[in-house]
Coordinates of C-alpha atoms in Angstrom, one line a residue:
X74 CA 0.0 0.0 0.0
X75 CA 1.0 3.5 -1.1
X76 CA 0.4 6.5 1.1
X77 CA 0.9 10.3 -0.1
X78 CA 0.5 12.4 2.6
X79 CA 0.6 16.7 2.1
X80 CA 1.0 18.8 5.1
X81 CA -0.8 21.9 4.4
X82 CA -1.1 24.7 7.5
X83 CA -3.9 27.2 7.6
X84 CA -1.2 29.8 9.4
X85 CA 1.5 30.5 6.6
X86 CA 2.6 34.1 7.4
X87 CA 4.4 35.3 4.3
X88 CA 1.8 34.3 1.7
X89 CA -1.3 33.9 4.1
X90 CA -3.6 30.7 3.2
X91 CA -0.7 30.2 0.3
X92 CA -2.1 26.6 0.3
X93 CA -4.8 27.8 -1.5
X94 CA -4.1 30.6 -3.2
X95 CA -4.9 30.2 -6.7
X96 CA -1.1 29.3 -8.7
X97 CA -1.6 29.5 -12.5
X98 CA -5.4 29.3 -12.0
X99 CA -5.9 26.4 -9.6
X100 CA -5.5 26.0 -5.6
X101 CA -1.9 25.9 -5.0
X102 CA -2.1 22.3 -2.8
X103 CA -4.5 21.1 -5.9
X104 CA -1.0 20.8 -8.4
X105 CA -0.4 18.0 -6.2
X106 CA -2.9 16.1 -5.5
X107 CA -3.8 16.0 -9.3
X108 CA -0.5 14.7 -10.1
X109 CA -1.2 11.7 -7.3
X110 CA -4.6 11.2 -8.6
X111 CA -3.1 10.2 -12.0
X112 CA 0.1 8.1 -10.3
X113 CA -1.3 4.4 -10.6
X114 CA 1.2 3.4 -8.0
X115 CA -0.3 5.6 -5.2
X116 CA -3.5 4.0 -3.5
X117 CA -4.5 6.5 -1.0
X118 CA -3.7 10.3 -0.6
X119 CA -4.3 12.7 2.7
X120 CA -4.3 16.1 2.9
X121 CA -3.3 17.0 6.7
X122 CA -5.1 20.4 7.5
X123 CA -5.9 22.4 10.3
X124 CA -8.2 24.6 8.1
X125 CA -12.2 24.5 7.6
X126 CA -11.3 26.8 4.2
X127 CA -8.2 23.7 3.6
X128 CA -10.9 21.2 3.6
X129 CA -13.8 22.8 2.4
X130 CA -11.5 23.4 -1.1
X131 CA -10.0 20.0 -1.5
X132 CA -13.4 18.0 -0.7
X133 CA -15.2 21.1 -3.8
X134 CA -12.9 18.9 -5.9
X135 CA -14.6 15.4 -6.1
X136 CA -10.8 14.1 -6.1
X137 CA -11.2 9.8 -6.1
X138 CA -8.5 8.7 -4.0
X139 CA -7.9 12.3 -1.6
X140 CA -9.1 12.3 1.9
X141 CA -9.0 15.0 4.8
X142 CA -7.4 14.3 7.6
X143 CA -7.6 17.3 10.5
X144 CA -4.7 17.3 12.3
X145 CA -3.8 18.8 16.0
X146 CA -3.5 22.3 16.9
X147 CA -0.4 21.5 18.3
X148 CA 1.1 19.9 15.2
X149 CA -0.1 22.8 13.0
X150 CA 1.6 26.1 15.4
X151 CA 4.9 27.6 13.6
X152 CA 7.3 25.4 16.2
X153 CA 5.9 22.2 14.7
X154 CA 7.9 20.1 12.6
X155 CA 6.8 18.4 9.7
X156 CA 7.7 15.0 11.5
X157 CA 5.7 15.9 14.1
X158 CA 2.1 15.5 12.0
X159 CA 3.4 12.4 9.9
X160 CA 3.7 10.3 13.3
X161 CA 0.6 11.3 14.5
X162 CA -1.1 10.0 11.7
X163 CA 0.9 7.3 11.4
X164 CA -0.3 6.1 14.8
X165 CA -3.9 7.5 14.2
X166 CA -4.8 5.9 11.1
X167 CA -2.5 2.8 12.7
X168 CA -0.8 1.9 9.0
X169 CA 1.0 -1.0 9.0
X170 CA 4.9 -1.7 9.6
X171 CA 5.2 -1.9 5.5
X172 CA 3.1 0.6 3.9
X173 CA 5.0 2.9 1.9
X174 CA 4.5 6.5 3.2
X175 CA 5.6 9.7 0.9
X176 CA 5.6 13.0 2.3
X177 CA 4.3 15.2 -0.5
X178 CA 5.5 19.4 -0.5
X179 CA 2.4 21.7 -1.5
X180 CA 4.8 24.1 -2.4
X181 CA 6.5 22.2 -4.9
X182 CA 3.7 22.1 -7.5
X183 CA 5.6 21.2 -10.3
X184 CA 6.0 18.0 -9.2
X185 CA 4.5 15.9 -12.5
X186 CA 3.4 12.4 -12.3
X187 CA 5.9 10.7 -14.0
X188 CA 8.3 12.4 -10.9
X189 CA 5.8 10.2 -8.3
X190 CA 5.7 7.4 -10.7
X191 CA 9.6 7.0 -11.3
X192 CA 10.6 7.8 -7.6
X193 CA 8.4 4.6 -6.7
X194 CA 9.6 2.2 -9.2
X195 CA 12.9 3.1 -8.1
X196 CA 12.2 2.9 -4.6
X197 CA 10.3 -0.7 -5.2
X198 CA 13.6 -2.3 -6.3
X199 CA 14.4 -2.2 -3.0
X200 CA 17.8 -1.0 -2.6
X201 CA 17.1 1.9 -0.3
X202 CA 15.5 1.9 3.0
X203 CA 14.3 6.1 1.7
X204 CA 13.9 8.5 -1.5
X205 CA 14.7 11.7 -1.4
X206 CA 14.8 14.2 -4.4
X207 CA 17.4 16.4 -5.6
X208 CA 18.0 18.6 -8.5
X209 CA 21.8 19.3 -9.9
X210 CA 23.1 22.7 -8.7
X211 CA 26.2 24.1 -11.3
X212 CA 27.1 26.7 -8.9
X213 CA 30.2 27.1 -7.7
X214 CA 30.1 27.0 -3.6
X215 CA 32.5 28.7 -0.9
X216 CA 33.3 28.0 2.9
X217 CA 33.2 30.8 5.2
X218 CA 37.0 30.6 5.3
X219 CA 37.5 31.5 1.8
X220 CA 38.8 28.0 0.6
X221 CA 36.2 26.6 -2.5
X222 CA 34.0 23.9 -1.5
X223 CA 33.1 22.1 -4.6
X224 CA 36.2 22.9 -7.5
X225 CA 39.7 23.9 -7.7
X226 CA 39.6 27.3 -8.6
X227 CA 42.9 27.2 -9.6
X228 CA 41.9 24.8 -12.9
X229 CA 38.0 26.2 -13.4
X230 CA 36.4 23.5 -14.7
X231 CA 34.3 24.7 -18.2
X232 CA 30.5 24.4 -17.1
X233 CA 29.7 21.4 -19.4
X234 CA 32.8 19.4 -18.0
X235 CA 31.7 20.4 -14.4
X236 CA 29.6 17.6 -12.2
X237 CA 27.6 19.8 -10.1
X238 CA 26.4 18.9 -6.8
X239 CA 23.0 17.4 -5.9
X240 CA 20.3 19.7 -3.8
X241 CA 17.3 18.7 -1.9
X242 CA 14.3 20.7 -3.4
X243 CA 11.7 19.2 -0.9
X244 CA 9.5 17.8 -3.3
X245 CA 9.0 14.3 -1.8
X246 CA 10.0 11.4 0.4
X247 CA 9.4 8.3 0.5
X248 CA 10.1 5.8 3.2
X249 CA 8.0 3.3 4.8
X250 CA 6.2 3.5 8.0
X251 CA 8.2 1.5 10.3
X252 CA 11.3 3.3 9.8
X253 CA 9.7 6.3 10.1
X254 CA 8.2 4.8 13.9
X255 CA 11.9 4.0 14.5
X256 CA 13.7 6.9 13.6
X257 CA 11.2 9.9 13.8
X258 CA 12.0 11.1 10.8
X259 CA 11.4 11.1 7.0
X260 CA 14.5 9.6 5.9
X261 CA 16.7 6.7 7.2
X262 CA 18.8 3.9 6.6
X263 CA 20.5 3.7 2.8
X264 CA 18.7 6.7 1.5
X265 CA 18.5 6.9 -2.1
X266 CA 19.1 10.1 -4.3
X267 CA 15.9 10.5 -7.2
X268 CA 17.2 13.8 -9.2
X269 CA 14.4 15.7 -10.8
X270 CA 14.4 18.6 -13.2
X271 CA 16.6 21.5 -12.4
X272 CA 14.0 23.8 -12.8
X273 CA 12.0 21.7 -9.9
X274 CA 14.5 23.2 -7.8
X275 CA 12.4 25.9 -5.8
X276 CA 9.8 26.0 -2.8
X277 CA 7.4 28.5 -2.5
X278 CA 8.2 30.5 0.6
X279 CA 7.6 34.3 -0.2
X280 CA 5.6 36.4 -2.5
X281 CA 8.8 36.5 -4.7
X282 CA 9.0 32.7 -5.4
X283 CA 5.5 32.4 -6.4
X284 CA 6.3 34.6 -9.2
X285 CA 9.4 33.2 -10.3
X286 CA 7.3 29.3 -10.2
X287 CA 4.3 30.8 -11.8
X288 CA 6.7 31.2 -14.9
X289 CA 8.1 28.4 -14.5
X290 CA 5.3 26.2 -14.3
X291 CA 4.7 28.3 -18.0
X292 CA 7.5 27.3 -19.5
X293 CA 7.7 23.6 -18.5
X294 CA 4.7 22.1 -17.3
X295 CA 1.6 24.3 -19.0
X296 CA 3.4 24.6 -22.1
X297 CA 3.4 20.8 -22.5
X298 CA -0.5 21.1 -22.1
X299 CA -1.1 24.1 -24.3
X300 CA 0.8 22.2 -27.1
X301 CA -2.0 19.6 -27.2
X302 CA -1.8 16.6 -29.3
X303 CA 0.6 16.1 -31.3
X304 CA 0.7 13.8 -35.0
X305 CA 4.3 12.5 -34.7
X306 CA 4.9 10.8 -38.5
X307 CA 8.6 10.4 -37.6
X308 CA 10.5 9.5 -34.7
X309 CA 14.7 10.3 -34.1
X310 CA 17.6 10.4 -32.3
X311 CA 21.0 10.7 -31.2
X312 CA 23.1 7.7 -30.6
X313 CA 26.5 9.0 -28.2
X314 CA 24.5 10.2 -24.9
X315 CA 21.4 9.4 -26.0
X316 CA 21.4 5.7 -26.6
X317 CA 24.0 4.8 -24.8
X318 CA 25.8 6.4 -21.7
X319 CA 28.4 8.4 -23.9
X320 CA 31.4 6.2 -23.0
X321 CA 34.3 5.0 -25.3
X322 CA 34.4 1.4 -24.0
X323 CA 37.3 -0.6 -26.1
X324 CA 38.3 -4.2 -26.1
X325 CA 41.8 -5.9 -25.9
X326 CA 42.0 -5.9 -29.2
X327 CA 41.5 -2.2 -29.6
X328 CA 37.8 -3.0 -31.0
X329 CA 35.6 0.4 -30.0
X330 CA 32.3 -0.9 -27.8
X331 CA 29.3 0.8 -27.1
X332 CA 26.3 -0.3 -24.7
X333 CA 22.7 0.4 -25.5
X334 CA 19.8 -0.5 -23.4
X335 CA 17.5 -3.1 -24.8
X336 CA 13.9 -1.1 -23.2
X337 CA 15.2 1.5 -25.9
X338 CA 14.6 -1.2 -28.4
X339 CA 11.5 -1.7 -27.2
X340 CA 10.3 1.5 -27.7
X341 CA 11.3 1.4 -31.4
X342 CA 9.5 -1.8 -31.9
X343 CA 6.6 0.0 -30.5
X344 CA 7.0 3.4 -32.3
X345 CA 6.9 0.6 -35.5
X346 CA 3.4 -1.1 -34.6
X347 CA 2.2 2.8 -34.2
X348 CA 2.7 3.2 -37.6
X349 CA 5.8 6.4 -37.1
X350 CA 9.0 6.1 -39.1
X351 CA 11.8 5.7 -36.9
X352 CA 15.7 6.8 -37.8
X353 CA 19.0 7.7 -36.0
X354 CA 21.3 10.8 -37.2
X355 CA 24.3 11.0 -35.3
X356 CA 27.9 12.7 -35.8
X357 CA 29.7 9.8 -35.2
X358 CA 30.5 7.0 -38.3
X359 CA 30.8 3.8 -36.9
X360 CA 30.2 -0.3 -37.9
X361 CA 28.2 -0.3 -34.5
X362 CA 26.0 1.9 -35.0
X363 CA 25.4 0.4 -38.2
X364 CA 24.5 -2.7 -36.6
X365 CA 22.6 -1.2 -33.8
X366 CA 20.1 0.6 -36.2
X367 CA 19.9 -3.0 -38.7
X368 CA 18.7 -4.3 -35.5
X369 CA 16.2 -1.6 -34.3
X370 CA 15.0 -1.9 -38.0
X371 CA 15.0 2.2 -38.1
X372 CA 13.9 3.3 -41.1
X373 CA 16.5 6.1 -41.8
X374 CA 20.3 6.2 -40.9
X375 CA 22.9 9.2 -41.1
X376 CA 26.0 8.9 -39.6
X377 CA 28.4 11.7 -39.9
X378 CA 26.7 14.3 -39.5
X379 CA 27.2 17.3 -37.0
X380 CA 26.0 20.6 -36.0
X381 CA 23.5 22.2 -39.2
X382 CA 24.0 19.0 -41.4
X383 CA 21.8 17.0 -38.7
X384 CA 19.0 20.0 -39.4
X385 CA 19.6 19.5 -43.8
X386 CA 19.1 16.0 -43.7
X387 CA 15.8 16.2 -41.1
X388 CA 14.5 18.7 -43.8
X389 CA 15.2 16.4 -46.7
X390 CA 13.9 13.3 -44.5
X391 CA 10.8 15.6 -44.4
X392 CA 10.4 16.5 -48.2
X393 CA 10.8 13.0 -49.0
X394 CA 7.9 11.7 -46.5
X395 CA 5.4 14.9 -47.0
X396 CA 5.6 16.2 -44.1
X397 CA 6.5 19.2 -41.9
X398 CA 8.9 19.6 -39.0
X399 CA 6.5 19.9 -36.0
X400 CA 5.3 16.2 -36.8
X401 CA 9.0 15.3 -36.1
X402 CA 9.9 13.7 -32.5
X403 CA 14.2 14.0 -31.9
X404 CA 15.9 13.4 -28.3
X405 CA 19.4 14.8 -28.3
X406 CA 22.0 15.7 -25.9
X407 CA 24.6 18.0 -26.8
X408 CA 25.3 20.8 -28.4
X409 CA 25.7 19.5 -31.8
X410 CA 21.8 18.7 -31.6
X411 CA 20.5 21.9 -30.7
X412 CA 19.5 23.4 -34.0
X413 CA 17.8 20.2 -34.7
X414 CA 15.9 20.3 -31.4
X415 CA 15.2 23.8 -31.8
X416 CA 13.5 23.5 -34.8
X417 CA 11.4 19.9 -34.6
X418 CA 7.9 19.5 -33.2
X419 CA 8.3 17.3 -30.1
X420 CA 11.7 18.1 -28.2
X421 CA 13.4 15.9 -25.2
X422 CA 16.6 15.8 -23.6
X423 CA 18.6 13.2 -21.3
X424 CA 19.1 14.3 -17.6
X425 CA 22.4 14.4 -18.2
X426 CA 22.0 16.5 -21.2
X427 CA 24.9 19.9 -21.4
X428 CA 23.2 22.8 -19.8
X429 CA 22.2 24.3 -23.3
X430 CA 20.3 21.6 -24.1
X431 CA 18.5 21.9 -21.2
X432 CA 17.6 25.6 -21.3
X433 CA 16.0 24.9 -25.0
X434 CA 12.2 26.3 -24.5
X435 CA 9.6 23.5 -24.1
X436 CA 12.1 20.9 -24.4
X437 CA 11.1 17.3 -22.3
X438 CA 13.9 16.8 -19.8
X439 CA 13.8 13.3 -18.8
X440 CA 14.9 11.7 -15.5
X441 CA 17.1 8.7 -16.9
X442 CA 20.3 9.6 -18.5
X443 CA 21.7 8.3 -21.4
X444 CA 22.3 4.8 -21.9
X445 CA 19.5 4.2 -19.0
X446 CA 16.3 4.0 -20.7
X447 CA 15.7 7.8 -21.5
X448 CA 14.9 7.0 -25.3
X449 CA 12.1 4.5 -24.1
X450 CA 10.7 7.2 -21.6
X451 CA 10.3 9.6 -24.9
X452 CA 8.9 7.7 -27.1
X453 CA 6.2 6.9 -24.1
X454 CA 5.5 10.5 -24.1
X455 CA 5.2 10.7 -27.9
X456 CA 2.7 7.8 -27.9
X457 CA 1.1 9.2 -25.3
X458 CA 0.7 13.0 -27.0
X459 CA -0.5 11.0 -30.5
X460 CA -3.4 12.4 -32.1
X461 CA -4.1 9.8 -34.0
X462 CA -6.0 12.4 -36.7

């Protein structure tokens, strides 16, 4: 069993009832719950309130799996910790020992429910005792003492070369209920990292945030509504960073390797029975790849081909099938694939994607990398946004 469970106070003192307060034209807490009422994996979901206006708001919505649950005025004053209100109802709804609890953040409403849907799969393979999320922060950080924290400044790593750090945004947790009961606290044991979006990286705290997530809910979240349905005819990618991790693997014999992820070849077998073209256009010229796209049965391969000649040989793809760029669907990673994302219908992006790629307008970042299934996510998202006209 799958608990979400959303703290929302009456009492918020910057942004009063911020809980509520309309956020792009819906209840703030309501971002949320919508996103849990469409996550499969979650059975149940409780909205912890202290507030008749809190209550009287979710229950207007005729949500299916969202109940109220009123908690004490003690564990709803300013000095009251989060913790606080998840054990008592823990112990008042008496949940079992294995229930899997998540601790949900209102004020995270760009949460989406692939995030919910992902963090649980991951958690269910049972390698961590907790989930928490991050996003990856490219700052450069600084102790107190004037020494650098996180890079030699003495060899300034170029920002695309640069790792980053991970930062807990407070958008979920996920543990279950009897280490919770043990340790009083939201996370414990081997805690596991899930990394989100980077531009899931703020809480709404003061009247300044909400702006600043208003547009970005715009640009990343609304925008992928507002587009509609999409007609994808033709489906492609990148190969280096896309279908596989990016890594020069070589044998004994000085043989070059590569390692692709067979749910990626899934998803072309299924972008086949849709009907949609498939094809792979990469920079790189290699006998692998070759084989690699025989085996996917892609309808189109170009090898060779970098920066605007990835753009001239969509175009001709195009001419030759009758069809326009916006019913094209390409997931790249770099920079050599950024005129070609720029201009195509349907745009997506590995996690691990360079930090241009990732600021490309209404592009899909996805949370697998490349290598790790990313490609497969896509074309479930392309599937998913089919017309069908």
């Amino acid at each position: 069993m799958v608990i979400a469970f959303i703290p929302v106070r009456g009492g918020s003192k910057s942004i009063p009832l911020k809980n509520i307060k309309p956020f792009c034209g819906k209840p703030l807490v309501c971002w949320n719950i919508e996103a849990l009422e469409r996550c499969d994996e979650v059975d149940e979901i409780i909205v912890a309130t202290d507030s008749d206006k809190i209550e009287e708001v979710v229950n207007s919505q005729s949500y299916r799996k969202t109940k109220v649950y009123r908690r004490s005025a003690k564990n709803a004053c300013d000095t009251a910790s989060t913790e606080s209100v998840m054990l008592e109802y823990i112990r008042y709804a008496q949940l079992p020992p294995d229930c899997i609890f998540m601790l949900v953040q209102a004020t995270s409403p760009l949460t989406e429910t692939v995030h919910f849907t992902e963090a649980l799969e991951m958690y269910g393979q049972g390698q961590y005792d907790s989930i928490l999320t991050c996003v990856r922060n490219y700052r450069f950080f600084w102790n107190e003492d004037g020494t650098s924290m996180n890079y030699d400044y003495r060899n300034r790593p170029r920002r695309q070369d640069f790792p980053g750090m991970l930062m807990e945004n407070g958008a979920f947790y996920i543990n279950k209920v009897r280490h919770i009961l043990e340790s009083g606290n939201r996370l414990s044991g081997h805690i596991g990292i899930y990394e989100m979006p980077d531009y899931t990286a703020m809480e709404i705290d003061e009247p300044d945030d909400w702006i600043v997530l208003e547009n970005l809910m715009g640009r990343h979240v609304l925008s992928k509504k507002e587009a509609g349905k999409k007609n994808v005819k033709l489906f492609l990618c990148d190969v280096d960073g896309t279908l596989t991790d990016g890594g020069m693997y070589y044998s004994e014999n000085g043989d070059e390797l590569k390692k692709f992820n067979t749910r990626d070849g899934m998803g072309f077998q299924l972008l086949r029975e849709a009907g949609i073209k498939t094809g792979i256009i990469t920079s790189e010229d290699t006998k692998i790849v070759e084989k690699r796209a025989k085996k996917l049965k892609v309808d189109f391969l170009y090898q060779g081909k970098r920066d605007g000649g990835k753009l001239a040989v969509v175009k001709e793809i195009c001419a030759q099938l009758g069809i326009t760029l916006d019913e094209v669907a390409y997931i790249g990673d770099d920079v050599n694939c950024m005129e070609l994302l720029e201009a195509v219908g349907m745009k997506a992006c590995p996690a691990d994607a360079c930090e241009n790629v990732r600021r490309i307008p209404n592009i899909h970042i996805l949370s697998k990398s490349g290598g790790d299934g990313c490609v497969r996510i896509w074309v479930d998202l392309v599937l998913s946004n089919q017309s069908n006209l």
